[in-house]
mmCIF file of C-alpha atoms and ligand atoms in Angstrom:
data_model
loop_
_atom_site.group_PDB
_atom_site.id
_atom_site.type_symbol
_atom_site.label_atom_id
_atom_site.label_comp_id
_atom_site.label_asym_id
_atom_site.label_seq_id
_atom_site.Cartn_x
_atom_site.Cartn_y
_atom_site.Cartn_z
ATOM 1 C CA MET A 10 14.089 9.297 14.391
ATOM 2 C CA GLU A 11 13.851 6.151 16.509
ATOM 3 C CA PRO A 12 11.896 3.053 15.463
ATOM 4 C CA ALA A 13 8.381 2.913 16.944
ATOM 5 C CA ASP A 14 7.977 1.119 20.277
ATOM 6 C CA LEU A 15 5.195 -0.970 18.826
ATOM 7 C CA THR A 16 4.543 -1.664 15.150
ATOM 8 C CA LEU A 17 0.858 -2.465 14.723
ATOM 9 C CA SER A 18 0.660 -1.695 11.035
ATOM 10 C CA ALA A 19 -1.214 -3.748 8.472
ATOM 11 C CA GLY A 20 2.053 -5.334 7.334
ATOM 12 C CA PRO A 21 4.896 -5.638 7.162
ATOM 13 C CA ASN A 22 4.755 -6.184 10.849
ATOM 14 C CA ASP A 23 6.996 -6.922 13.756
ATOM 15 C CA VAL A 24 8.120 -10.514 13.165
ATOM 16 C CA PHE A 25 8.619 -13.249 15.740
ATOM 17 C CA PRO A 26 12.032 -13.013 17.442
ATOM 18 C CA GLN A 27 12.807 -16.534 16.186
ATOM 19 C CA VAL A 28 12.233 -15.306 12.645
ATOM 20 C CA ARG A 29 14.655 -12.422 13.138
ATOM 21 C CA ALA A 30 17.224 -14.806 14.576
ATOM 22 C CA ALA A 31 16.794 -17.244 11.683
ATOM 23 C CA MET A 32 17.282 -14.436 9.166
ATOM 24 C CA GLY A 33 20.672 -13.776 10.706
ATOM 25 C CA GLY A 34 21.720 -17.320 9.813
ATOM 26 C CA PRO A 35 24.449 -18.176 7.323
ATOM 27 C CA ILE A 36 24.106 -17.092 3.707
ATOM 28 C CA LEU A 37 24.234 -20.540 2.186
ATOM 29 C CA TYR A 38 25.175 -21.260 -1.409
ATOM 30 C CA HIS A 39 21.855 -21.915 -3.095
ATOM 31 C CA TYR A 40 23.012 -25.308 -4.411
ATOM 32 C CA ASP A 41 24.375 -26.377 -1.070
ATOM 33 C CA PRO A 42 22.378 -29.514 -0.218
ATOM 34 C CA VAL A 43 21.337 -27.919 3.072
ATOM 35 C CA PHE A 44 19.818 -24.923 1.296
ATOM 36 C CA LYS A 45 18.008 -27.084 -1.243
ATOM 37 C CA GLU A 46 16.636 -29.205 1.565
ATOM 38 C CA ARG A 47 15.500 -26.127 3.473
ATOM 39 C CA PHE A 48 13.858 -24.718 0.363
ATOM 40 C CA ARG A 49 11.886 -27.927 -0.203
ATOM 41 C CA ASP A 50 11.009 -28.026 3.475
ATOM 42 C CA ALA A 51 9.655 -24.475 3.209
ATOM 43 C CA GLU A 52 7.563 -25.388 0.155
ATOM 44 C CA GLU A 53 6.096 -28.374 1.970
ATOM 45 C CA LYS A 54 5.250 -26.368 5.098
ATOM 46 C CA VAL A 55 3.831 -23.460 3.117
ATOM 47 C CA GLY A 56 1.585 -26.038 1.425
ATOM 48 C CA ARG A 57 0.443 -27.409 4.769
ATOM 49 C CA ILE A 58 -0.494 -23.903 5.893
ATOM 50 C CA PHE A 59 -2.388 -23.528 2.620
ATOM 51 C CA ARG A 60 -4.144 -26.771 3.629
ATOM 52 C CA THR A 61 -3.680 -28.304 0.228
ATOM 53 C CA THR A 62 -1.974 -31.285 -1.307
ATOM 54 C CA GLY A 63 -3.613 -30.847 -4.707
ATOM 55 C CA HIS A 64 -1.958 -27.526 -5.536
ATOM 56 C CA GLU A 65 1.693 -27.131 -6.484
ATOM 57 C CA ILE A 66 3.522 -24.707 -4.189
ATOM 58 C CA ILE A 67 5.925 -22.213 -5.638
ATOM 59 C CA LEU A 68 7.904 -19.594 -3.733
ATOM 60 C CA MET A 69 8.631 -16.691 -6.014
ATOM 61 C CA GLN A 70 11.386 -14.332 -4.995
ATOM 62 C CA GLY A 71 9.750 -10.988 -4.546
ATOM 63 C CA GLU A 72 7.136 -9.371 -2.335
ATOM 64 C CA ALA A 73 3.579 -10.646 -2.985
ATOM 65 C CA ILE A 74 2.966 -7.985 -5.620
ATOM 66 C CA LEU A 75 5.394 -9.942 -7.796
ATOM 67 C CA GLY A 76 3.354 -13.114 -7.362
ATOM 68 C CA LEU A 77 0.138 -11.274 -8.152
ATOM 69 C CA GLU A 78 1.561 -9.731 -11.313
ATOM 70 C CA ALA A 79 3.003 -13.120 -12.302
ATOM 71 C CA ALA A 80 -0.455 -14.659 -11.828
ATOM 72 C CA ALA A 81 -2.110 -11.978 -13.965
ATOM 73 C CA ARG A 82 0.431 -12.271 -16.789
ATOM 74 C CA SER A 83 0.514 -16.059 -16.669
ATOM 75 C CA LEU A 84 -3.231 -16.446 -17.067
ATOM 76 C CA CYS A 85 -4.139 -13.455 -19.206
ATOM 77 C CA THR A 86 -3.080 -11.976 -22.467
ATOM 78 C CA ARG A 87 -4.466 -9.430 -24.935
ATOM 79 C CA GLY A 88 -8.192 -10.026 -25.290
ATOM 80 C CA THR A 89 -8.621 -12.560 -22.457
ATOM 81 C CA PRO A 90 -12.072 -11.945 -20.950
ATOM 82 C CA VAL A 91 -11.552 -11.566 -17.187
ATOM 83 C CA LEU A 92 -13.956 -10.764 -14.379
ATOM 84 C CA ASN A 93 -12.177 -8.726 -11.712
ATOM 85 C CA LEU A 94 -14.009 -8.309 -8.408
ATOM 86 C CA VAL A 95 -13.413 -4.982 -6.717
ATOM 87 C CA SER A 96 -14.272 -4.322 -3.094
ATOM 88 C CA GLY A 97 -11.194 -2.320 -2.243
ATOM 89 C CA VAL A 98 -7.806 -0.966 -3.158
ATOM 90 C CA PHE A 99 -6.085 -4.262 -3.992
ATOM 91 C CA GLY A 100 -8.938 -5.500 -6.164
ATOM 92 C CA LYS A 101 -8.912 -2.187 -8.030
ATOM 93 C CA GLY A 102 -5.152 -2.406 -8.478
ATOM 94 C CA PHE A 103 -5.390 -5.860 -9.977
ATOM 95 C CA GLY A 104 -7.612 -4.424 -12.698
ATOM 96 C CA TYR A 105 -4.843 -1.975 -13.651
ATOM 97 C CA TRP A 106 -2.541 -4.887 -14.503
ATOM 98 C CA LEU A 107 -5.297 -6.562 -16.494
ATOM 99 C CA THR A 108 -5.795 -3.336 -18.431
ATOM 100 C CA ALA A 109 -2.055 -3.003 -19.027
ATOM 101 C CA ILE A 110 -1.955 -6.574 -20.335
ATOM 102 C CA GLY A 111 -4.787 -5.697 -22.734
ATOM 103 C CA ALA A 112 -7.245 -8.193 -21.256
ATOM 104 C CA GLU A 113 -10.960 -7.671 -21.854
ATOM 105 C CA LEU A 114 -11.752 -6.340 -18.394
ATOM 106 C CA HIS A 115 -15.105 -6.927 -16.741
ATOM 107 C CA GLU A 116 -15.579 -5.665 -13.216
ATOM 108 C CA ILE A 117 -18.106 -5.981 -10.438
ATOM 109 C CA GLU A 118 -17.374 -3.213 -8.001
ATOM 110 C CA VAL A 119 -18.921 -2.578 -4.602
ATOM 111 C CA ALA A 120 -18.291 0.155 -2.029
ATOM 112 C CA TYR A 121 -14.977 -0.241 -0.208
ATOM 113 C CA ASP A 122 -16.687 -0.939 3.131
ATOM 114 C CA ASP A 123 -18.671 -3.805 1.607
ATOM 115 C CA ALA A 124 -18.052 -7.322 0.269
ATOM 116 C CA ILE A 125 -18.717 -8.990 -3.080
ATOM 117 C CA ASP A 126 -22.061 -10.772 -3.430
ATOM 118 C CA ALA A 127 -21.433 -14.324 -4.686
ATOM 119 C CA ASP A 128 -24.875 -14.600 -6.315
ATOM 120 C CA ALA A 129 -24.179 -11.491 -8.380
ATOM 121 C CA VAL A 130 -20.937 -13.094 -9.568
ATOM 122 C CA ALA A 131 -22.706 -16.307 -10.583
ATOM 123 C CA ALA A 132 -25.301 -14.290 -12.513
ATOM 124 C CA TYR A 133 -22.620 -12.211 -14.225
ATOM 125 C CA LEU A 134 -20.666 -15.285 -15.303
ATOM 126 C CA ASP A 135 -23.845 -16.880 -16.639
ATOM 127 C CA ALA A 136 -24.600 -13.753 -18.624
ATOM 128 C CA HIS A 137 -21.008 -13.602 -19.942
ATOM 129 C CA PRO A 138 -20.025 -17.201 -20.659
ATOM 130 C CA ARG A 139 -16.883 -16.180 -22.554
ATOM 131 C CA ILE A 140 -15.195 -15.159 -19.301
ATOM 132 C CA ARG A 141 -12.345 -17.573 -18.543
ATOM 133 C CA VAL A 142 -10.586 -15.989 -15.562
ATOM 134 C CA LEU A 143 -11.815 -14.396 -12.344
ATOM 135 C CA SER A 144 -9.722 -12.413 -9.871
ATOM 136 C CA VAL A 145 -10.635 -11.610 -6.293
ATOM 137 C CA VAL A 146 -9.028 -10.478 -3.050
ATOM 138 C CA HIS A 147 -9.864 -12.571 -0.001
ATOM 139 C CA SER A 148 -8.998 -10.104 2.751
ATOM 140 C CA GLU A 149 -9.066 -6.493 1.475
ATOM 141 C CA THR A 150 -6.515 -5.239 3.960
ATOM 142 C CA PRO A 151 -7.075 -1.475 3.615
ATOM 143 C CA SER A 152 -10.799 -1.933 4.266
ATOM 144 C CA GLY A 153 -10.502 -4.756 6.788
ATOM 145 C CA THR A 154 -13.130 -6.736 4.859
ATOM 146 C CA LEU A 155 -13.459 -10.319 3.670
ATOM 147 C CA ASN A 156 -14.875 -11.652 0.392
ATOM 148 C CA PRO A 157 -16.793 -14.984 0.230
ATOM 149 C CA ILE A 158 -14.169 -16.999 -1.650
ATOM 150 C CA ASP A 159 -15.594 -20.225 -0.209
ATOM 151 C CA ARG A 160 -18.636 -19.637 -2.422
ATOM 152 C CA LEU A 161 -16.805 -18.043 -5.354
ATOM 153 C CA GLY A 162 -14.525 -21.061 -5.900
ATOM 154 C CA PRO A 163 -17.308 -23.537 -6.749
ATOM 155 C CA ILE A 164 -19.095 -20.881 -8.827
ATOM 156 C CA CYS A 165 -15.951 -20.554 -10.949
ATOM 157 C CA ARG A 166 -15.002 -24.234 -11.090
ATOM 158 C CA SER A 167 -18.454 -25.332 -12.233
ATOM 159 C CA ARG A 168 -18.243 -22.853 -15.115
ATOM 160 C CA GLY A 169 -14.679 -23.668 -16.137
ATOM 161 C CA VAL A 170 -13.433 -20.279 -14.934
ATOM 162 C CA VAL A 171 -9.935 -20.198 -13.400
ATOM 163 C CA SER A 172 -9.734 -18.150 -10.209
ATOM 164 C CA ILE A 173 -6.854 -15.969 -9.055
ATOM 165 C CA VAL A 174 -7.138 -15.230 -5.343
ATOM 166 C CA ASP A 175 -5.093 -12.673 -3.418
ATOM 167 C CA VAL A 176 -4.830 -14.235 0.031
ATOM 168 C CA VAL A 177 -1.883 -12.098 1.105
ATOM 169 C CA SER A 178 -3.416 -10.865 4.348
ATOM 170 C CA SER A 179 -5.513 -13.919 5.202
ATOM 171 C CA TYR A 180 -2.961 -16.710 4.685
ATOM 172 C CA GLY A 181 -2.215 -18.369 8.021
ATOM 173 C CA GLY A 182 -4.527 -16.200 10.126
ATOM 174 C CA ILE A 183 -7.970 -16.652 8.557
ATOM 175 C CA GLU A 184 -9.665 -19.856 7.420
ATOM 176 C CA LEU A 185 -8.612 -20.790 3.912
ATOM 177 C CA ARG A 186 -9.366 -24.124 2.189
ATOM 178 C CA PRO A 187 -8.285 -23.981 -1.447
ATOM 179 C CA GLU A 188 -9.114 -27.618 -2.189
ATOM 180 C CA GLU A 189 -12.582 -27.684 -0.665
ATOM 181 C CA TRP A 190 -13.325 -24.220 -1.984
ATOM 182 C CA GLN A 191 -12.049 -25.175 -5.453
ATOM 183 C CA LEU A 192 -9.742 -22.205 -5.851
ATOM 184 C CA ASP A 193 -7.033 -22.210 -8.493
ATOM 185 C CA LEU A 194 -4.172 -19.764 -8.156
ATOM 186 C CA LEU A 195 -3.571 -18.329 -4.710
ATOM 187 C CA VAL A 196 -0.971 -15.741 -3.818
ATOM 188 C CA ALA A 197 0.104 -15.108 -0.223
ATOM 189 C CA GLY A 198 2.848 -13.118 1.460
ATOM 190 C CA PRO A 199 4.812 -13.998 4.579
ATOM 191 C CA GLN A 200 4.666 -10.507 6.089
ATOM 192 C CA LYS A 201 1.054 -10.549 7.276
ATOM 193 C CA CYS A 202 -0.534 -13.340 9.377
ATOM 194 C CA LEU A 203 2.446 -15.664 9.020
ATOM 195 C CA GLY A 204 4.598 -13.218 10.980
ATOM 196 C CA GLY A 205 7.514 -13.421 8.546
ATOM 197 C CA PRO A 206 9.530 -10.960 6.471
ATOM 198 C CA PRO A 207 8.296 -9.253 3.301
ATOM 199 C CA GLY A 208 10.105 -10.352 0.176
ATOM 200 C CA MET A 209 8.555 -13.579 -1.025
ATOM 201 C CA SER A 210 5.387 -14.664 -2.850
ATOM 202 C CA LEU A 211 3.925 -17.909 -1.549
ATOM 203 C CA MET A 212 1.809 -19.399 -4.310
ATOM 204 C CA ALA A 213 -0.467 -22.423 -4.655
ATOM 205 C CA VAL A 214 -1.342 -23.492 -8.198
ATOM 206 C CA SER A 215 -4.072 -25.982 -9.142
ATOM 207 C CA PRO A 216 -3.817 -28.329 -12.142
ATOM 208 C CA GLN A 217 -6.584 -26.259 -13.774
ATOM 209 C CA ALA A 218 -4.488 -23.117 -13.358
ATOM 210 C CA TRP A 219 -1.406 -24.799 -14.867
ATOM 211 C CA ALA A 220 -3.462 -25.994 -17.841
ATOM 212 C CA ALA A 221 -4.709 -22.456 -18.450
ATOM 213 C CA ILE A 222 -1.192 -21.035 -18.106
ATOM 214 C CA GLU A 223 0.181 -23.569 -20.577
ATOM 215 C CA ALA A 224 -2.557 -22.597 -23.006
ATOM 216 C CA ASN A 225 -1.539 -18.931 -22.823
ATOM 217 C CA PRO A 226 1.109 -18.310 -25.502
ATOM 218 C CA ASP A 227 2.160 -15.104 -23.740
ATOM 219 C CA ALA A 228 2.655 -16.576 -20.269
ATOM 220 C CA PRO A 229 6.072 -15.252 -19.153
ATOM 221 C CA ARG A 230 9.139 -17.335 -20.037
ATOM 222 C CA GLY A 231 12.749 -16.388 -19.451
ATOM 223 C CA SER A 232 11.464 -13.778 -17.007
ATOM 224 C CA TYR A 233 11.607 -13.089 -13.292
ATOM 225 C CA LEU A 234 7.806 -13.359 -13.454
ATOM 226 C CA SER A 235 7.810 -16.813 -14.999
ATOM 227 C CA MET A 236 5.873 -19.404 -13.039
ATOM 228 C CA LEU A 237 6.539 -21.915 -15.839
ATOM 229 C CA ASP A 238 10.318 -21.479 -15.568
ATOM 230 C CA TYR A 239 10.109 -22.006 -11.828
ATOM 231 C CA ARG A 240 8.108 -25.194 -12.241
ATOM 232 C CA ASP A 241 10.144 -26.632 -15.101
ATOM 233 C CA LEU A 242 13.581 -25.733 -13.733
ATOM 234 C CA TRP A 243 13.262 -26.110 -9.975
ATOM 235 C CA HIS A 244 10.605 -28.782 -9.731
ATOM 236 C CA GLY A 245 11.599 -30.432 -13.007
ATOM 237 C CA GLN A 246 15.404 -30.295 -12.925
ATOM 238 C CA GLY A 247 16.405 -29.170 -9.430
ATOM 239 C CA ARG A 248 17.800 -25.883 -10.763
ATOM 240 C CA PHE A 249 16.661 -22.445 -9.652
ATOM 241 C CA PRO A 250 15.764 -19.957 -12.393
ATOM 242 C CA PHE A 251 17.708 -17.386 -10.329
ATOM 243 C CA THR A 252 19.310 -17.211 -6.898
ATOM 244 C CA PRO A 253 16.667 -17.138 -4.188
ATOM 245 C CA SER A 254 16.935 -14.711 -1.289
ATOM 246 C CA VAL A 255 18.637 -16.822 1.362
ATOM 247 C CA PRO A 256 17.686 -14.720 4.444
ATOM 248 C CA ASP A 257 14.056 -14.549 3.292
ATOM 249 C CA LEU A 258 13.954 -18.306 2.938
ATOM 250 C CA HIS A 259 15.353 -18.728 6.455
ATOM 251 C CA GLY A 260 12.701 -16.297 7.730
ATOM 252 C CA VAL A 261 9.772 -17.917 5.931
ATOM 253 C CA LEU A 262 10.790 -21.372 7.109
ATOM 254 C CA ALA A 263 11.136 -20.204 10.722
ATOM 255 C CA ALA A 264 7.738 -18.479 10.572
ATOM 256 C CA ALA A 265 6.105 -21.578 9.050
ATOM 257 C CA ASP A 266 7.679 -23.784 11.728
ATOM 258 C CA LEU A 267 6.331 -21.511 14.465
ATOM 259 C CA LEU A 268 2.864 -21.448 12.978
ATOM 260 C CA LEU A 269 2.695 -25.212 12.575
ATOM 261 C CA ALA A 270 3.992 -25.742 16.106
ATOM 262 C CA GLU A 271 1.257 -23.470 17.473
ATOM 263 C CA GLY A 272 -1.284 -25.135 15.179
ATOM 264 C CA LEU A 273 -3.176 -23.592 12.282
ATOM 265 C CA GLU A 274 -6.497 -23.633 14.100
ATOM 266 C CA ALA A 275 -4.989 -22.147 17.258
ATOM 267 C CA VAL A 276 -3.389 -19.354 15.249
ATOM 268 C CA GLN A 277 -6.667 -18.564 13.537
ATOM 269 C CA ALA A 278 -8.498 -18.600 16.872
ATOM 270 C CA ARG A 279 -5.903 -16.180 18.264
ATOM 271 C CA HIS A 280 -6.459 -13.778 15.362
ATOM 272 C CA GLU A 281 -10.221 -14.049 15.821
ATOM 273 C CA ARG A 282 -10.080 -13.473 19.572
ATOM 274 C CA VAL A 283 -7.879 -10.402 19.285
ATOM 275 C CA ALA A 284 -9.933 -8.995 16.410
ATOM 276 C CA ARG A 285 -13.265 -9.390 18.176
ATOM 277 C CA ALA A 286 -11.956 -7.713 21.300
ATOM 278 C CA CYS A 287 -10.558 -4.879 19.213
ATOM 279 C CA TRP A 288 -13.891 -4.365 17.421
ATOM 280 C CA ALA A 289 -15.742 -4.343 20.739
ATOM 281 C CA GLY A 290 -13.323 -1.741 22.058
ATOM 282 C CA VAL A 291 -13.625 0.495 19.027
ATOM 283 C CA ARG A 292 -17.421 0.465 19.195
ATOM 284 C CA ALA A 293 -17.535 1.107 22.945
ATOM 285 C CA MET A 294 -15.230 4.104 22.504
ATOM 286 C CA GLY A 295 -17.804 5.657 20.231
ATOM 287 C CA LEU A 296 -15.764 5.181 17.068
ATOM 288 C CA ARG A 297 -17.114 3.554 13.935
ATOM 289 C CA LEU A 298 -15.715 0.366 12.435
ATOM 290 C CA TRP A 299 -15.187 0.781 8.696
ATOM 291 C CA PRO A 300 -16.656 -2.541 7.452
ATOM 292 C CA ARG A 301 -20.434 -2.526 7.092
ATOM 293 C CA SER A 302 -20.853 -5.543 9.345
ATOM 294 C CA GLU A 303 -18.898 -7.902 11.527
ATOM 295 C CA GLY A 304 -19.892 -10.727 9.187
ATOM 296 C CA ILE A 305 -17.624 -9.334 6.458
ATOM 297 C CA SER A 306 -14.799 -8.189 8.755
ATOM 298 C CA ALA A 307 -11.340 -9.708 8.441
ATOM 299 C CA ALA A 308 -9.621 -10.868 11.628
ATOM 300 C CA SER A 309 -6.198 -9.631 10.560
ATOM 301 C CA VAL A 310 -6.754 -5.890 10.821
ATOM 302 C CA THR A 311 -9.240 -3.454 12.343
ATOM 303 C CA SER A 312 -10.194 -0.566 10.075
ATOM 304 C CA ILE A 313 -11.642 2.413 11.897
ATOM 305 C CA ALA A 314 -13.367 5.383 10.293
ATOM 306 C CA VAL A 315 -11.551 8.573 11.283
ATOM 307 C CA PRO A 316 -14.057 11.045 12.783
ATOM 308 C CA ASP A 317 -15.099 14.030 10.693
ATOM 309 C CA GLY A 318 -12.702 16.930 10.886
ATOM 310 C CA LEU A 319 -9.640 14.717 11.350
ATOM 311 C CA THR A 320 -7.439 12.983 8.797
ATOM 312 C CA ASP A 321 -5.819 9.556 8.811
ATOM 313 C CA THR A 322 -2.391 11.197 8.554
ATOM 314 C CA GLN A 323 -2.994 13.370 11.637
ATOM 315 C CA VAL A 324 -4.078 10.371 13.674
ATOM 316 C CA ARG A 325 -1.287 8.135 12.513
ATOM 317 C CA ASP A 326 1.430 10.751 13.004
ATOM 318 C CA HIS A 327 0.172 11.706 16.463
ATOM 319 C CA ALA A 328 -0.039 8.070 17.656
ATOM 320 C CA ARG A 329 3.484 7.488 16.352
ATOM 321 C CA SER A 330 5.139 10.591 17.742
ATOM 322 C CA ARG A 331 3.283 10.914 21.062
ATOM 323 C CA TYR A 332 2.694 7.270 21.953
ATOM 324 C CA GLY A 333 5.279 5.353 19.918
ATOM 325 C CA VAL A 334 2.728 3.207 18.107
ATOM 326 C CA GLN A 335 2.997 2.772 14.348
ATOM 327 C CA LEU A 336 -0.433 2.298 12.746
ATOM 328 C CA SER A 337 -1.520 2.132 9.113
ATOM 329 C CA ALA A 338 -3.802 4.461 7.197
ATOM 330 C CA GLY A 339 -6.274 3.304 4.559
ATOM 331 C CA GLN A 340 -4.082 3.347 1.421
ATOM 332 C CA GLY A 341 -6.771 5.313 -0.370
ATOM 333 C CA ALA A 342 -9.751 3.147 0.681
ATOM 334 C CA GLY A 343 -11.161 5.993 2.750
ATOM 335 C CA ASN A 344 -10.415 8.182 5.767
ATOM 336 C CA ILE A 345 -9.331 5.189 7.819
ATOM 337 C CA ILE A 346 -6.892 4.304 10.538
ATOM 338 C CA ARG A 347 -5.911 0.665 10.945
ATOM 339 C CA ILE A 348 -4.657 -1.416 13.829
ATOM 340 C CA GLY A 349 -2.924 -4.531 12.536
ATOM 341 C CA HIS A 350 -3.205 -7.730 14.560
ATOM 342 C CA MET A 351 -1.539 -10.285 12.380
ATOM 343 C CA GLY A 352 1.031 -12.968 12.966
ATOM 344 C CA ASN A 353 3.294 -12.011 15.822
ATOM 345 C CA THR A 354 1.238 -8.881 16.525
ATOM 346 C CA ALA A 355 -2.088 -10.706 16.999
ATOM 347 C CA ARG A 356 -1.543 -10.577 20.734
ATOM 348 C CA PRO A 357 -4.217 -9.421 23.159
ATOM 349 C CA MET A 358 -2.290 -6.809 25.083
ATOM 350 C CA TRP A 359 -0.506 -5.428 22.038
ATOM 351 C CA MET A 360 -3.914 -4.813 20.505
ATOM 352 C CA VAL A 361 -5.044 -3.125 23.749
ATOM 353 C CA ALA A 362 -1.996 -0.861 23.590
ATOM 354 C CA GLY A 363 -2.832 -0.015 19.990
ATOM 355 C CA LEU A 364 -6.433 0.652 20.854
ATOM 356 C CA THR A 365 -5.369 2.881 23.733
ATOM 357 C CA ALA A 366 -3.070 4.880 21.481
ATOM 358 C CA VAL A 367 -5.833 5.294 18.892
ATOM 359 C CA GLY A 368 -8.442 6.351 21.446
ATOM 360 C CA ARG A 369 -6.216 8.797 23.293
ATOM 361 C CA THR A 370 -4.947 10.232 20.018
ATOM 362 C CA MET A 371 -8.520 10.978 18.950
ATOM 363 C CA ILE A 372 -9.134 12.737 22.278
ATOM 364 C CA ASP A 373 -5.911 14.741 21.950
ATOM 365 C CA LEU A 374 -7.058 15.825 18.503
ATOM 366 C CA GLY A 375 -10.487 16.892 19.774
ATOM 367 C CA ALA A 376 -12.754 13.960 18.880
ATOM 368 C CA PRO A 377 -15.338 12.807 21.438
ATOM 369 C CA VAL A 378 -14.091 9.385 22.490
ATOM 370 C CA ASP A 379 -14.737 7.373 25.650
ATOM 371 C CA LEU A 380 -11.358 5.752 26.075
ATOM 372 C CA GLY A 381 -12.163 4.003 29.361
ATOM 373 C CA ALA A 382 -15.315 2.378 27.998
ATOM 374 C CA GLY A 383 -13.393 1.171 24.964
ATOM 375 C CA ILE A 384 -10.595 -0.447 26.951
ATOM 376 C CA GLU A 385 -13.107 -1.959 29.369
ATOM 377 C CA ALA A 386 -15.065 -3.499 26.478
ATOM 378 C CA ALA A 387 -11.938 -4.884 24.841
ATOM 379 C CA MET A 388 -10.796 -6.423 28.113
ATOM 380 C CA ALA A 389 -14.269 -7.824 28.836
ATOM 381 C CA SER A 390 -14.186 -9.475 25.452
ATOM 382 C CA LEU A 391 -10.758 -10.962 26.147
ATOM 383 C CA ALA A 392 -11.994 -12.170 29.527
ATOM 384 C CA GLU A 393 -14.563 -14.426 27.869
ATOM 385 C CA PRO A 394 -13.507 -18.065 28.030
ATOM 386 C CA ALA A 395 -12.285 -19.410 24.716
ATOM 387 C CA GLY A 396 -15.115 -20.690 22.571
ATOM 388 C CA VAL A 397 -17.762 -18.302 23.872
ATOM 389 C CA PRO A 398 -18.773 -16.035 21.031
ATOM 390 C CA VAL A 399 -17.663 -12.600 22.058
ATOM 391 C CA GLY A 400 -20.277 -9.914 21.667
ATOM 392 C CA ALA A 401 -22.980 -12.366 22.740
ATOM 393 C CA THR A 402 -22.890 -10.617 26.098
ATOM 394 C CA ALA A 403 -22.515 -7.068 24.759
HETATM 395 C C1 PLP T 513 -0.038 -6.548 1.741
HETATM 396 C C2 PLP T 513 -0.897 -6.930 0.604
HETATM 397 C C3 PLP T 513 -0.386 -7.104 -0.673
HETATM 398 C C4 PLP T 513 1.043 -6.840 -0.990
HETATM 399 O O1 PLP T 513 1.112 -5.504 -1.303
HETATM 400 P P1 PLP T 513 2.053 -4.413 -0.671
HETATM 401 O O2 PLP T 513 1.277 -3.161 -0.778
HETATM 402 O O3 PLP T 513 3.275 -4.395 -1.509
HETATM 403 O O4 PLP T 513 2.351 -4.805 0.743
HETATM 404 C C5 PLP T 513 -1.242 -7.528 -1.682
HETATM 405 N N1 PLP T 513 -2.554 -7.761 -1.426
HETATM 406 C C6 PLP T 513 -3.081 -7.603 -0.209
HETATM 407 C C7 PLP T 513 -4.526 -7.876 0.012
HETATM 408 C C8 PLP T 513 -2.267 -7.184 0.845
HETATM 409 O O5 PLP T 513 -2.772 -7.019 2.074
#
């Protein structure tokens, strides 16, 4: 089988050519001064993209799932009362770790096409003042939805609750302000809106989070999951707890350089513009967007409900084999097909190609879809001058 012509999955995604080139760079000895300098440079730039100076940045060597598990185990132990917010597959999955750890698990769960209600969280925390940790996913990638972490941060901070936030698929592409929003432990991945390779966890840790980790006698030590080892050895003594992945570091640094050169706000505007045009196209085709409203939709991915009688697998396989476009399914969130527009793939005409493949695939499989109207609506949205809210004319 040949690789797809166009990879518009929900990550990992096609990376920037400069990132690919950087990853082919020399495998440096990890204590070579050049590598150490590049590693520190990457930490600094990752922090700038996080828009924080008050959090400590750590780059753990494993795909973001590693960082998320490290966060869970660092902050929670047997009996820790935790409120886990579930609005999709990743939120649900986080609860499985908390259960495995033996934490006292509290959950607020909403339908997977909906978002968490911040007021309900505040009320729950007030009714359960023993809760010390809260976990939430910012952008629920399988659903294409966004949770109101800007409101959840202050709700937690004012109650002394430490927040763990999965920002894997929002980091870089969707507004994120950990300091202003008073968020504690954030975990991102390079393979989504940053347009980098999978394989690293980009983490931002607040002083409040470190204090809570230090107070946890079971926080990992002498382990690949140890945030404390990373901080004490690398930041404290200039020694790595283990050899970092050299090509991944090259790739993350190149992706961060590209993002900062384009400008954080410009990158976020590009994601927003492509997303809005994609949503307009989906609606005009006669398909249904999965999120309940545009107000809770994430700009990194468009989740589309697969019409009755068809399955996500049929749609995805047909688009891949007939039209050469690799899409994502819903990872169990529902009968969903997803067009990723993140990082390097948040490009107007790539999205239009993805939309075309989705629409024509539905027609081929017998669903009533108006492909022409969909493409016309997407293009009309893209034709709007920058700054004009798209959809205002629809
Ligand atoms: C991509 C992603 C992760 C990382 O998980 P994988 O399934 O290993 O890619 C974690 N959380 C969210 C919200 C993600 O989108």
